Amino acid sequence: MKNLLQNYSPFFIINTTYFFMMKTVKFFAGLLICISVMVLSSCAEGCDDSERFSSDVQNAQLSSPEIDKSCFTTVTSASGAELVKFTWPLVKGAGGYYCKVSSLENPEEPEVLVDTLIDGLTVLFDKAEDTNYLCEVTTLGNEKLNNAGADAPSVFTYSTLVEAIKIPEGNDISEFIGKYITENKEELDQKYQEDPNNYKLAFELEGGKTYTMNDSVDFLGYPAVLRGDKQAHAIVEMGEKAFFSCWRSMKIQWLNINAANVTKRGVMTLPATPEPSIKSSTGQYIVKGIIFQECEINDVNKYLTFDNQQSYFVEDLEFINCVIKLNQQAATFYMPKSGYYKFTITNTTIWSTMQSDQVFLNFGGNAGNKIKDLNDVLYNTGYFKLNNSTVYNVSYSKKWAAWNQYAGRAYNTLDIQNVIFVDCSIKKVLEAMGNGNNSYVYSNNTFWYDGADVTEPENYSKGVPTLKTDPGFADPANGDFTISGADQLTFRTGDPRWIK
């Protein structure tokens, strides 16, 4: 090749190279145009080219298409992710559409997910749980038909929140929900039986308003949601007899709960008389889920959860993005005859105003490897996951956990990552939880007690490096856990709300 090129002048070689490069660029540019046309065409569903680009509608002022909740469906991508499919009605004579979709997760700074001109009728966007989306579609003009575009977009707020019954301010929560369930029981039973996997009974409190709760809120066998407003939590004042309860599943969301008056039960207390229909062949009563999400729970004097001395097994127990203030005078999770399958605490702060000699976790029932579900199948391996959280002054002079069926058992994976423990569990958090034999996932944890690092011996810590420095809480005695420790800031550990 080298000898061959020597027979030609540099000018010839440069021009020949340029010729072939330009041919290649033109080829791929043409290919890209073809692909673009194919993609744009595939976006338009429910109409053909003649409908889109020719019409008996001419010389007209067009309007934007009407949008309602029937325009939205959920589809699954090839990777298994859920997407929202947004399809609007055809406007005859249109030259296309401008579509914009924004997530209102943060209403002050909406995140734009879709911003496009399109000649079709459909767009797709990622579906997130419990989120509102502002959806706008504007009809564009058609110069060929002399049709003018719409003066304004059609606007619709699509929500993935479960539709809820509003509880007006001034109502006692327990009284309102109890009365509603009693008066509508036949209808509620029918709705649940028609779609047991998806039905939710949801109630919503007014954002920023204060409500009393003077007795139990018992959702019975209905998968339930009780929520406030994400941007302005409702405030719930619990009375002495108050507690949340269910025997199927419940989610408590976006509430500020004051529990100072609850001195005999848990904030969440399972029924004293279990429902026979949820009893497994191995003898436990199976509760599907108990979830607290984005809640502040203040002045817990007794238990956070309590099994009422009955043998329950909770498939999914979660505290997500919460702040929990304890006046720790008892076990925080007091489930002496019960167990769990999956237990998650993440992006959460748990702290006590007092130095306590009570355990944090008390689970006395069997673990999943000995329990069958309602389809008579063993649960086998489960986990305790504590991630990206801050724990302060909890079980100061007591071991962390009393759970013989979970400690040292390989089927109970301990997933503890990016957690800051300060003045907790007489320096022995991991020893009390695992006895060194559990399956584990550990990383970037801080164990700080009375002003010194207390990383546990290798047989408990598994030799995984920890952050051996003071996290530097701003004012822990008053609930300000903003960190100043260099290591914790570098690795961004603890509850994210305290990383400034």
Coordinates of C-alpha atoms in Angstrom, one line a residue:
M1 CA 0.0 0.0 0.0
K2 CA 2.8 2.4 0.9
N3 CA 4.4 1.9 -2.6
L4 CA 1.1 2.3 -4.3
L5 CA 0.5 5.7 -2.6
Q6 CA 3.9 6.9 -3.6
N7 CA 2.8 6.8 -7.3
Y8 CA 0.2 9.6 -6.6
S9 CA 0.7 13.2 -5.7
P10 CA -0.3 14.5 -2.2
F11 CA -3.0 16.7 -3.9
F12 CA -4.6 13.6 -5.5
I13 CA -4.6 11.6 -2.3
I14 CA -6.2 14.5 -0.2
N15 CA -8.9 15.1 -2.7
T16 CA -9.7 11.4 -3.1
T17 CA -10.0 11.0 0.6
Y18 CA -12.3 14.0 0.9
F19 CA -14.5 12.6 -1.9
F20 CA -15.0 9.3 -0.1
M21 CA -15.5 11.1 3.3
M22 CA -18.3 13.3 1.8
K23 CA -20.0 10.3 0.3
T24 CA -19.9 8.5 3.6
V25 CA -21.4 11.5 5.4
K26 CA -24.1 11.9 2.9
F27 CA -25.0 8.2 3.2
F28 CA -25.3 8.3 7.0
A29 CA -27.2 11.6 6.9
G30 CA -29.7 10.1 4.5
L31 CA -30.0 7.0 6.7
L32 CA -30.6 9.2 9.7
I33 CA -33.4 11.1 7.9
C34 CA -35.1 7.8 7.0
I35 CA -34.8 6.5 10.6
S36 CA -36.2 9.8 11.9
V37 CA -39.2 9.7 9.6
M38 CA -39.9 6.1 10.7
V39 CA -39.7 7.0 14.4
L40 CA -41.9 10.0 14.1
S41 CA -44.5 8.0 12.1
S42 CA -44.5 5.3 14.8
C43 CA -45.4 7.9 17.5
A44 CA -48.8 8.5 15.8
E45 CA -51.3 5.9 16.9
G46 CA -54.9 5.7 15.9
C47 CA -54.7 7.7 12.7
D48 CA -53.2 7.3 9.3
D49 CA -51.3 9.8 7.0
S50 CA -54.5 10.9 5.2
E51 CA -56.1 11.8 8.5
R52 CA -53.0 13.7 9.8
F53 CA -52.0 15.6 6.7
S54 CA -55.2 16.0 4.7
S55 CA -58.6 17.0 6.0
D56 CA -61.9 18.7 5.1
V57 CA -61.1 21.1 7.9
Q58 CA -59.6 24.1 6.2
N59 CA -59.3 27.8 6.8
A60 CA -60.0 27.2 10.4
Q61 CA -58.9 28.2 13.9
L62 CA -57.9 24.9 15.6
S63 CA -58.3 24.0 19.2
S64 CA -56.0 21.9 21.4
P65 CA -57.3 18.3 22.1
E66 CA -59.3 17.6 25.2
I67 CA -57.3 15.7 27.8
D68 CA -58.7 13.6 30.7
K69 CA -57.6 10.6 32.7
S70 CA -58.7 8.2 30.0
C71 CA -55.7 9.5 27.9
F72 CA -53.2 7.8 30.2
T73 CA -52.4 4.1 30.6
T74 CA -49.5 2.2 32.1
V75 CA -47.2 0.0 29.9
T76 CA -44.1 -1.9 30.7
S77 CA -40.8 -1.4 28.8
A78 CA -38.6 -4.2 27.5
S79 CA -36.4 -3.8 30.7
G80 CA -39.4 -4.2 32.9
A81 CA -39.8 -0.5 33.9
E82 CA -43.2 1.0 34.1
L83 CA -44.0 3.9 31.7
V84 CA -47.0 6.2 31.3
K85 CA -48.4 6.1 27.8
F86 CA -50.1 9.5 27.1
T87 CA -52.4 9.5 24.0
W88 CA -54.6 12.4 23.1
P89 CA -57.4 12.7 20.5
L90 CA -56.8 13.6 16.9
V91 CA -57.5 17.2 15.9
K92 CA -58.3 17.1 12.2
G93 CA -56.5 19.5 10.0
A94 CA -53.6 19.9 12.5
G95 CA -50.0 20.2 11.3
G96 CA -48.8 18.4 14.4
Y97 CA -48.6 19.0 18.2
Y98 CA -46.3 20.5 20.8
C99 CA -46.3 18.3 23.9
K100 CA -44.7 19.1 27.3
V101 CA -44.8 16.9 30.4
S102 CA -43.3 18.0 33.8
S103 CA -43.0 16.1 37.0
L104 CA -44.3 18.1 40.0
E105 CA -42.3 16.1 42.6
N106 CA -41.0 19.6 43.4
P107 CA -43.7 22.0 42.4
E108 CA -41.4 25.0 42.8
E109 CA -38.9 23.5 40.3
P110 CA -40.8 21.1 38.0
E111 CA -38.7 18.6 36.1
V112 CA -39.4 18.6 32.4
L113 CA -39.7 15.0 31.1
V114 CA -41.0 15.6 27.6
D115 CA -40.6 18.7 25.5
T116 CA -41.2 18.0 21.8
L117 CA -42.9 18.7 18.5
I118 CA -44.6 15.6 17.3
D119 CA -46.8 14.6 14.3
G120 CA -48.3 11.7 16.2
L121 CA -50.6 11.3 19.1
T122 CA -48.6 9.5 21.8
V123 CA -45.6 10.1 24.1
L124 CA -44.1 7.9 26.8
F125 CA -42.5 8.9 30.1
D126 CA -41.2 7.2 33.2
K127 CA -43.8 6.4 35.8
A128 CA -43.0 7.2 39.5
E129 CA -45.0 6.3 42.5
D130 CA -47.2 9.0 44.2
T131 CA -46.3 11.7 41.7
N132 CA -48.3 14.4 39.9
Y133 CA -47.4 15.3 36.3
L134 CA -48.4 18.5 34.5
C135 CA -49.3 17.5 30.9
E136 CA -49.7 20.1 28.1
V137 CA -50.6 19.6 24.4
T138 CA -50.9 22.4 21.9
T139 CA -52.3 21.9 18.4
L140 CA -50.0 23.3 15.7
G141 CA -51.3 25.0 12.5
N142 CA -51.3 23.6 9.0
E143 CA -50.1 26.0 6.4
K144 CA -51.2 23.9 3.5
L145 CA -54.8 23.8 4.7
N146 CA -54.6 27.4 6.0
N147 CA -55.5 26.3 9.5
A148 CA -54.3 28.3 12.5
G149 CA -52.8 26.6 15.5
A150 CA -54.5 26.6 18.9
D151 CA -54.2 29.8 20.9
A152 CA -53.5 27.9 24.1
P153 CA -52.6 24.3 25.2
S154 CA -54.8 21.8 26.8
V155 CA -53.6 21.2 30.3
F156 CA -54.2 18.2 32.6
T157 CA -52.6 17.1 35.9
Y158 CA -52.1 13.3 35.8
S159 CA -51.4 11.6 39.1
T160 CA -50.1 8.2 40.1
L161 CA -51.5 8.8 43.6
V162 CA -54.4 6.5 44.6
E163 CA -57.7 8.4 44.4
A164 CA -58.7 9.2 48.0
I165 CA -61.6 10.2 50.2
K166 CA -61.0 13.6 51.6
I167 CA -61.3 14.1 55.3
P168 CA -62.3 17.7 56.0
E169 CA -60.6 19.7 58.7
G170 CA -62.4 19.5 62.0
N171 CA -63.1 15.7 61.8
D172 CA -61.6 13.2 64.2
I173 CA -59.7 10.8 62.0
S174 CA -60.7 7.6 63.8
E175 CA -64.3 8.6 63.9
F176 CA -64.5 9.6 60.3
I177 CA -62.7 6.5 58.9
G178 CA -64.6 4.1 61.3
K179 CA -68.0 5.5 60.2
Y180 CA -67.0 5.5 56.5
I181 CA -66.0 1.8 56.6
T182 CA -69.1 0.8 58.5
E183 CA -71.5 2.7 56.2
N184 CA -69.8 1.5 52.9
K185 CA -68.7 -2.0 53.9
E186 CA -70.7 -3.8 51.2
E187 CA -69.4 -1.6 48.4
L188 CA -65.8 -1.7 49.8
D189 CA -65.9 -5.5 50.0
Q190 CA -67.1 -5.7 46.4
K191 CA -64.4 -3.4 45.1
Y192 CA -61.7 -5.4 46.9
Q193 CA -63.0 -8.7 45.7
E194 CA -63.1 -7.5 42.1
D195 CA -59.4 -6.5 42.1
P196 CA -57.6 -7.7 45.3
N197 CA -54.1 -7.1 43.9
N198 CA -54.6 -3.5 43.1
Y199 CA -57.4 -2.1 45.1
K200 CA -56.6 0.6 47.7
L201 CA -58.8 2.3 50.2
A202 CA -57.3 5.8 50.5
F203 CA -58.0 8.7 52.8
E204 CA -56.5 12.2 52.5
L205 CA -56.1 14.9 55.1
E206 CA -55.9 18.6 54.2
G207 CA -52.3 19.9 53.8
G208 CA -51.1 21.9 56.8
K209 CA -54.2 21.3 58.9
T210 CA -54.4 19.7 62.4
Y211 CA -56.5 16.7 63.2
T212 CA -57.4 14.8 66.3
M213 CA -57.2 11.0 66.5
N214 CA -58.8 9.9 69.7
D215 CA -59.2 6.2 69.1
S216 CA -57.8 3.5 66.8
V217 CA -57.8 3.9 63.1
D218 CA -58.4 0.3 62.0
F219 CA -58.4 -0.4 58.3
L220 CA -59.4 -4.0 58.9
G221 CA -58.8 -6.1 55.8
Y222 CA -58.7 -3.3 53.2
P223 CA -55.3 -2.4 51.7
A224 CA -55.3 1.2 52.9
V225 CA -53.5 4.5 52.5
L226 CA -53.8 7.5 54.9
R227 CA -51.9 10.5 53.6
G228 CA -51.5 14.3 54.0
D229 CA -50.0 16.6 51.4
K230 CA -46.4 16.1 50.3
Q231 CA -45.5 19.8 50.4
A232 CA -47.5 20.6 53.6
H233 CA -47.9 17.7 56.0
A234 CA -51.1 17.3 57.9
I235 CA -50.6 17.2 61.7
V236 CA -52.1 14.3 63.7
E237 CA -52.6 14.7 67.5
M238 CA -52.9 11.1 68.9
G239 CA -55.0 10.6 72.0
E240 CA -54.4 8.1 74.8
K241 CA -56.4 5.3 73.1
A242 CA -55.2 6.1 69.5
F243 CA -53.2 3.7 67.3
F244 CA -53.0 2.7 63.6
S245 CA -54.0 -0.9 62.8
C246 CA -54.7 -3.3 60.0
W247 CA -54.6 -6.9 59.2
R248 CA -53.9 -6.7 55.4
S249 CA -51.7 -3.7 54.6
M250 CA -51.4 0.0 55.2
K251 CA -49.3 3.0 54.2
I252 CA -49.1 6.1 56.3
Q253 CA -47.7 9.0 54.3
W254 CA -46.9 12.7 54.6
L255 CA -48.1 13.2 58.2
N256 CA -46.6 14.8 61.3
I257 CA -47.7 12.6 64.1
N258 CA -47.6 13.6 67.8
A259 CA -47.6 10.5 69.9
A260 CA -46.9 11.9 73.4
N261 CA -50.3 10.8 74.7
V262 CA -49.9 7.1 73.6
T263 CA -48.5 5.4 76.7
K264 CA -50.0 1.9 76.6
R265 CA -49.7 0.7 73.0
G266 CA -47.7 1.2 69.8
V267 CA -48.2 4.0 67.3
M268 CA -48.9 1.0 65.1
T269 CA -50.6 -1.9 67.0
L270 CA -51.8 -5.1 65.3
P271 CA -55.2 -6.5 66.3
A272 CA -55.5 -8.2 69.6
T273 CA -57.9 -10.8 67.9
P274 CA -56.2 -11.9 64.7
E275 CA -58.3 -12.4 61.5
P276 CA -58.7 -16.2 60.9
S277 CA -58.5 -15.9 57.1
I278 CA -54.9 -14.7 57.2
K279 CA -53.6 -17.6 59.3
S280 CA -50.9 -19.7 57.6
S281 CA -50.5 -23.5 57.8
T282 CA -47.5 -22.9 60.1
G283 CA -49.6 -20.9 62.6
Q284 CA -48.7 -17.3 61.9
Y285 CA -51.1 -14.5 60.8
I286 CA -49.7 -13.0 57.6
V287 CA -49.8 -9.2 57.3
K288 CA -48.8 -8.0 53.8
G289 CA -47.3 -4.6 54.5
I290 CA -46.9 -1.8 57.0
I291 CA -45.2 1.3 55.6
F292 CA -44.5 4.8 57.0
Q293 CA -43.3 7.1 54.4
E294 CA -42.1 10.7 54.7
C295 CA -43.6 11.1 58.2
E296 CA -42.4 12.9 61.3
I297 CA -43.3 10.8 64.4
N298 CA -42.7 12.7 67.6
D299 CA -42.5 11.8 71.3
V300 CA -42.9 8.0 71.1
N301 CA -43.1 7.1 74.8
K302 CA -44.0 3.4 74.4
Y303 CA -43.7 1.3 71.2
L304 CA -43.4 2.4 67.6
T305 CA -44.8 -1.0 66.5
F306 CA -46.5 -3.6 68.8
D307 CA -47.9 -7.1 67.9
N308 CA -50.4 -7.2 70.8
Q309 CA -48.8 -10.4 72.0
Q310 CA -50.1 -12.3 68.9
S311 CA -48.1 -14.4 66.4
Y312 CA -48.0 -12.2 63.3
F313 CA -45.6 -12.3 60.4
V314 CA -45.2 -9.0 58.5
E315 CA -44.0 -9.5 54.9
D316 CA -42.9 -5.9 54.3
L317 CA -42.1 -3.5 57.1
E318 CA -40.8 -0.1 56.0
F319 CA -39.9 3.3 57.4
I320 CA -38.8 5.5 54.5
N321 CA -37.6 9.1 54.7
C322 CA -38.9 9.6 58.2
V323 CA -37.8 11.4 61.4
I324 CA -38.7 9.5 64.5
K325 CA -38.2 11.1 67.9
L326 CA -38.3 8.7 70.9
N327 CA -38.5 9.2 74.6
Q328 CA -37.3 5.7 74.7
Q329 CA -38.8 3.9 77.7
A330 CA -39.5 0.6 76.0
A331 CA -38.4 -1.4 73.0
T332 CA -39.0 0.7 69.9
F333 CA -40.1 -2.3 67.7
Y334 CA -41.9 -4.5 70.3
M335 CA -43.0 -7.7 68.4
P336 CA -42.3 -10.4 71.1
K337 CA -44.3 -13.1 69.3
S338 CA -43.9 -11.9 65.7
G339 CA -41.4 -11.8 62.8
Y340 CA -40.8 -10.2 59.5
Y341 CA -39.7 -11.1 56.0
K342 CA -38.3 -7.8 54.7
F343 CA -37.6 -4.9 57.1
T344 CA -36.4 -1.6 55.6
I345 CA -35.3 1.6 57.2
T346 CA -33.8 4.1 54.8
N347 CA -33.2 7.9 54.6
T348 CA -34.4 8.1 58.1
T349 CA -33.4 9.7 61.4
I350 CA -34.2 7.9 64.7
W351 CA -33.2 9.5 68.0
S352 CA -34.0 9.5 71.6
T353 CA -34.2 12.4 74.1
M354 CA -33.1 10.1 76.9
Q355 CA -30.4 7.5 77.5
S356 CA -32.3 4.3 77.6
D357 CA -31.7 0.8 78.9
Q358 CA -34.3 -0.7 76.4
V359 CA -33.6 -2.6 73.2
F360 CA -34.3 -1.1 69.8
L361 CA -35.5 -4.4 68.1
N362 CA -37.5 -7.1 69.9
F363 CA -38.8 -9.8 67.5
G364 CA -39.6 -13.1 69.3
G365 CA -41.4 -15.0 66.5
N366 CA -39.9 -17.4 63.9
A367 CA -38.1 -16.1 60.9
G368 CA -39.1 -16.8 57.3
N369 CA -37.3 -20.1 56.9
K370 CA -39.8 -21.7 59.2
I371 CA -43.0 -19.9 58.0
K372 CA -45.2 -20.5 55.0
D373 CA -47.2 -17.9 53.2
L374 CA -50.9 -18.1 52.4
N375 CA -50.0 -20.2 49.3
D376 CA -48.2 -22.7 51.6
V377 CA -44.7 -21.7 50.4
L378 CA -41.8 -21.1 52.7
Y379 CA -40.5 -17.5 52.7
N380 CA -36.9 -18.6 53.2
T381 CA -34.3 -15.8 53.1
G382 CA -35.2 -12.3 54.2
Y383 CA -33.4 -9.2 55.3
F384 CA -33.0 -6.3 57.7
K385 CA -31.9 -3.2 55.6
L386 CA -30.8 0.0 57.4
N387 CA -29.3 2.4 54.8
N388 CA -28.4 6.1 54.6
S389 CA -29.8 6.8 58.1
T390 CA -28.9 8.6 61.3
V391 CA -29.4 6.9 64.7
Y392 CA -28.6 8.8 67.9
N393 CA -28.8 7.9 71.6
V394 CA -30.9 4.8 71.0
S395 CA -30.6 1.9 73.5
Y396 CA -27.7 3.8 75.0
S397 CA -27.0 1.2 77.8
K398 CA -28.7 -1.9 76.3
K399 CA -28.0 -4.3 73.5
W400 CA -29.4 -3.3 70.1
A401 CA -31.6 -6.3 69.4
A402 CA -33.4 -9.2 71.1
W403 CA -34.2 -11.6 68.3
N404 CA -32.8 -15.0 68.7
Q405 CA -34.5 -16.4 65.5
Y406 CA -32.6 -13.7 63.5
A407 CA -29.3 -13.3 65.2
G408 CA -26.5 -15.4 63.7
R409 CA -28.8 -16.8 61.0
A410 CA -27.6 -16.9 57.4
Y411 CA -31.1 -16.5 56.0
N412 CA -31.4 -13.0 57.6
T413 CA -29.1 -10.8 55.6
L414 CA -28.0 -7.7 57.4
D415 CA -27.7 -4.8 54.9
I416 CA -26.2 -1.9 56.9
Q417 CA -24.7 0.9 54.7
N418 CA -23.9 4.6 55.1
V419 CA -25.4 4.7 58.6
I420 CA -24.2 7.0 61.4
F421 CA -24.6 5.5 64.9
V422 CA -23.8 7.8 67.8
D423 CA -24.2 6.8 71.4
C424 CA -26.1 3.6 70.6
S425 CA -26.2 0.1 72.1
I426 CA -23.3 0.1 74.6
K427 CA -20.9 -0.1 71.6
K428 CA -22.3 -3.4 70.3
V429 CA -24.7 -2.8 67.5
L430 CA -23.5 -5.5 65.1
E431 CA -22.8 -8.1 67.8
A432 CA -26.4 -7.9 69.1
M433 CA -27.8 -8.1 65.6
G434 CA -25.7 -10.8 64.0
N435 CA -23.4 -12.8 66.3
G436 CA -21.0 -12.7 63.4
N437 CA -22.8 -15.4 61.4
N438 CA -25.4 -13.6 59.3
S439 CA -25.1 -12.9 55.6
Y440 CA -24.1 -9.3 55.5
V441 CA -23.6 -6.2 53.3
Y442 CA -21.7 -3.5 55.2
S443 CA -20.1 -0.2 54.0
N444 CA -19.2 3.3 55.2
N445 CA -20.8 3.1 58.6
T446 CA -19.9 5.2 61.6
F447 CA -19.9 3.8 65.2
W448 CA -19.2 6.6 67.6
Y449 CA -19.9 6.4 71.3
D450 CA -19.0 8.8 74.1
G451 CA -16.6 10.7 71.9
A452 CA -14.7 7.8 70.4
D453 CA -14.8 5.3 67.6
V454 CA -16.2 1.9 68.7
T455 CA -15.9 -0.2 65.5
E456 CA -16.5 -3.7 66.6
P457 CA -14.1 -6.7 66.3
E458 CA -13.6 -8.3 63.0
N459 CA -15.8 -11.3 63.8
Y460 CA -18.7 -8.9 64.0
S461 CA -17.7 -6.1 61.6
K462 CA -16.3 -8.6 59.1
G463 CA -13.3 -6.4 58.6
V464 CA -15.2 -3.9 56.5
P465 CA -13.7 -0.5 56.9
T466 CA -15.7 2.0 58.9
L467 CA -15.5 5.8 59.2
K468 CA -13.7 6.2 62.5
T469 CA -14.2 9.9 63.1
D470 CA -16.7 12.2 64.8
P471 CA -19.6 13.0 62.4
G472 CA -19.9 16.4 64.1
F473 CA -23.6 16.8 64.7
A474 CA -24.7 20.4 64.9
D475 CA -27.1 20.2 67.9
P476 CA -28.2 16.6 68.6
A477 CA -29.9 17.4 71.9
N478 CA -32.4 19.5 70.0
G479 CA -32.7 17.3 67.0
D480 CA -30.3 18.9 64.6
F481 CA -28.0 16.3 63.1
T482 CA -26.4 18.3 60.4
I483 CA -23.0 16.8 59.9
S484 CA -19.6 18.5 59.8
G485 CA -17.3 15.5 59.9
A486 CA -15.0 15.4 56.9
D487 CA -15.3 11.6 56.3
Q488 CA -19.1 11.6 56.6
L489 CA -19.3 14.5 54.2
T490 CA -17.0 12.9 51.7
F491 CA -18.9 9.6 51.7
R492 CA -22.3 11.4 52.1
T493 CA -23.4 9.1 54.9
G494 CA -26.3 9.3 57.3
D495 CA -29.8 10.6 56.6
P496 CA -29.4 12.8 53.5
R497 CA -31.5 15.6 55.0
W498 CA -28.5 16.5 57.2
I499 CA -26.0 16.9 54.4
K500 CA -25.9 20.6 53.7

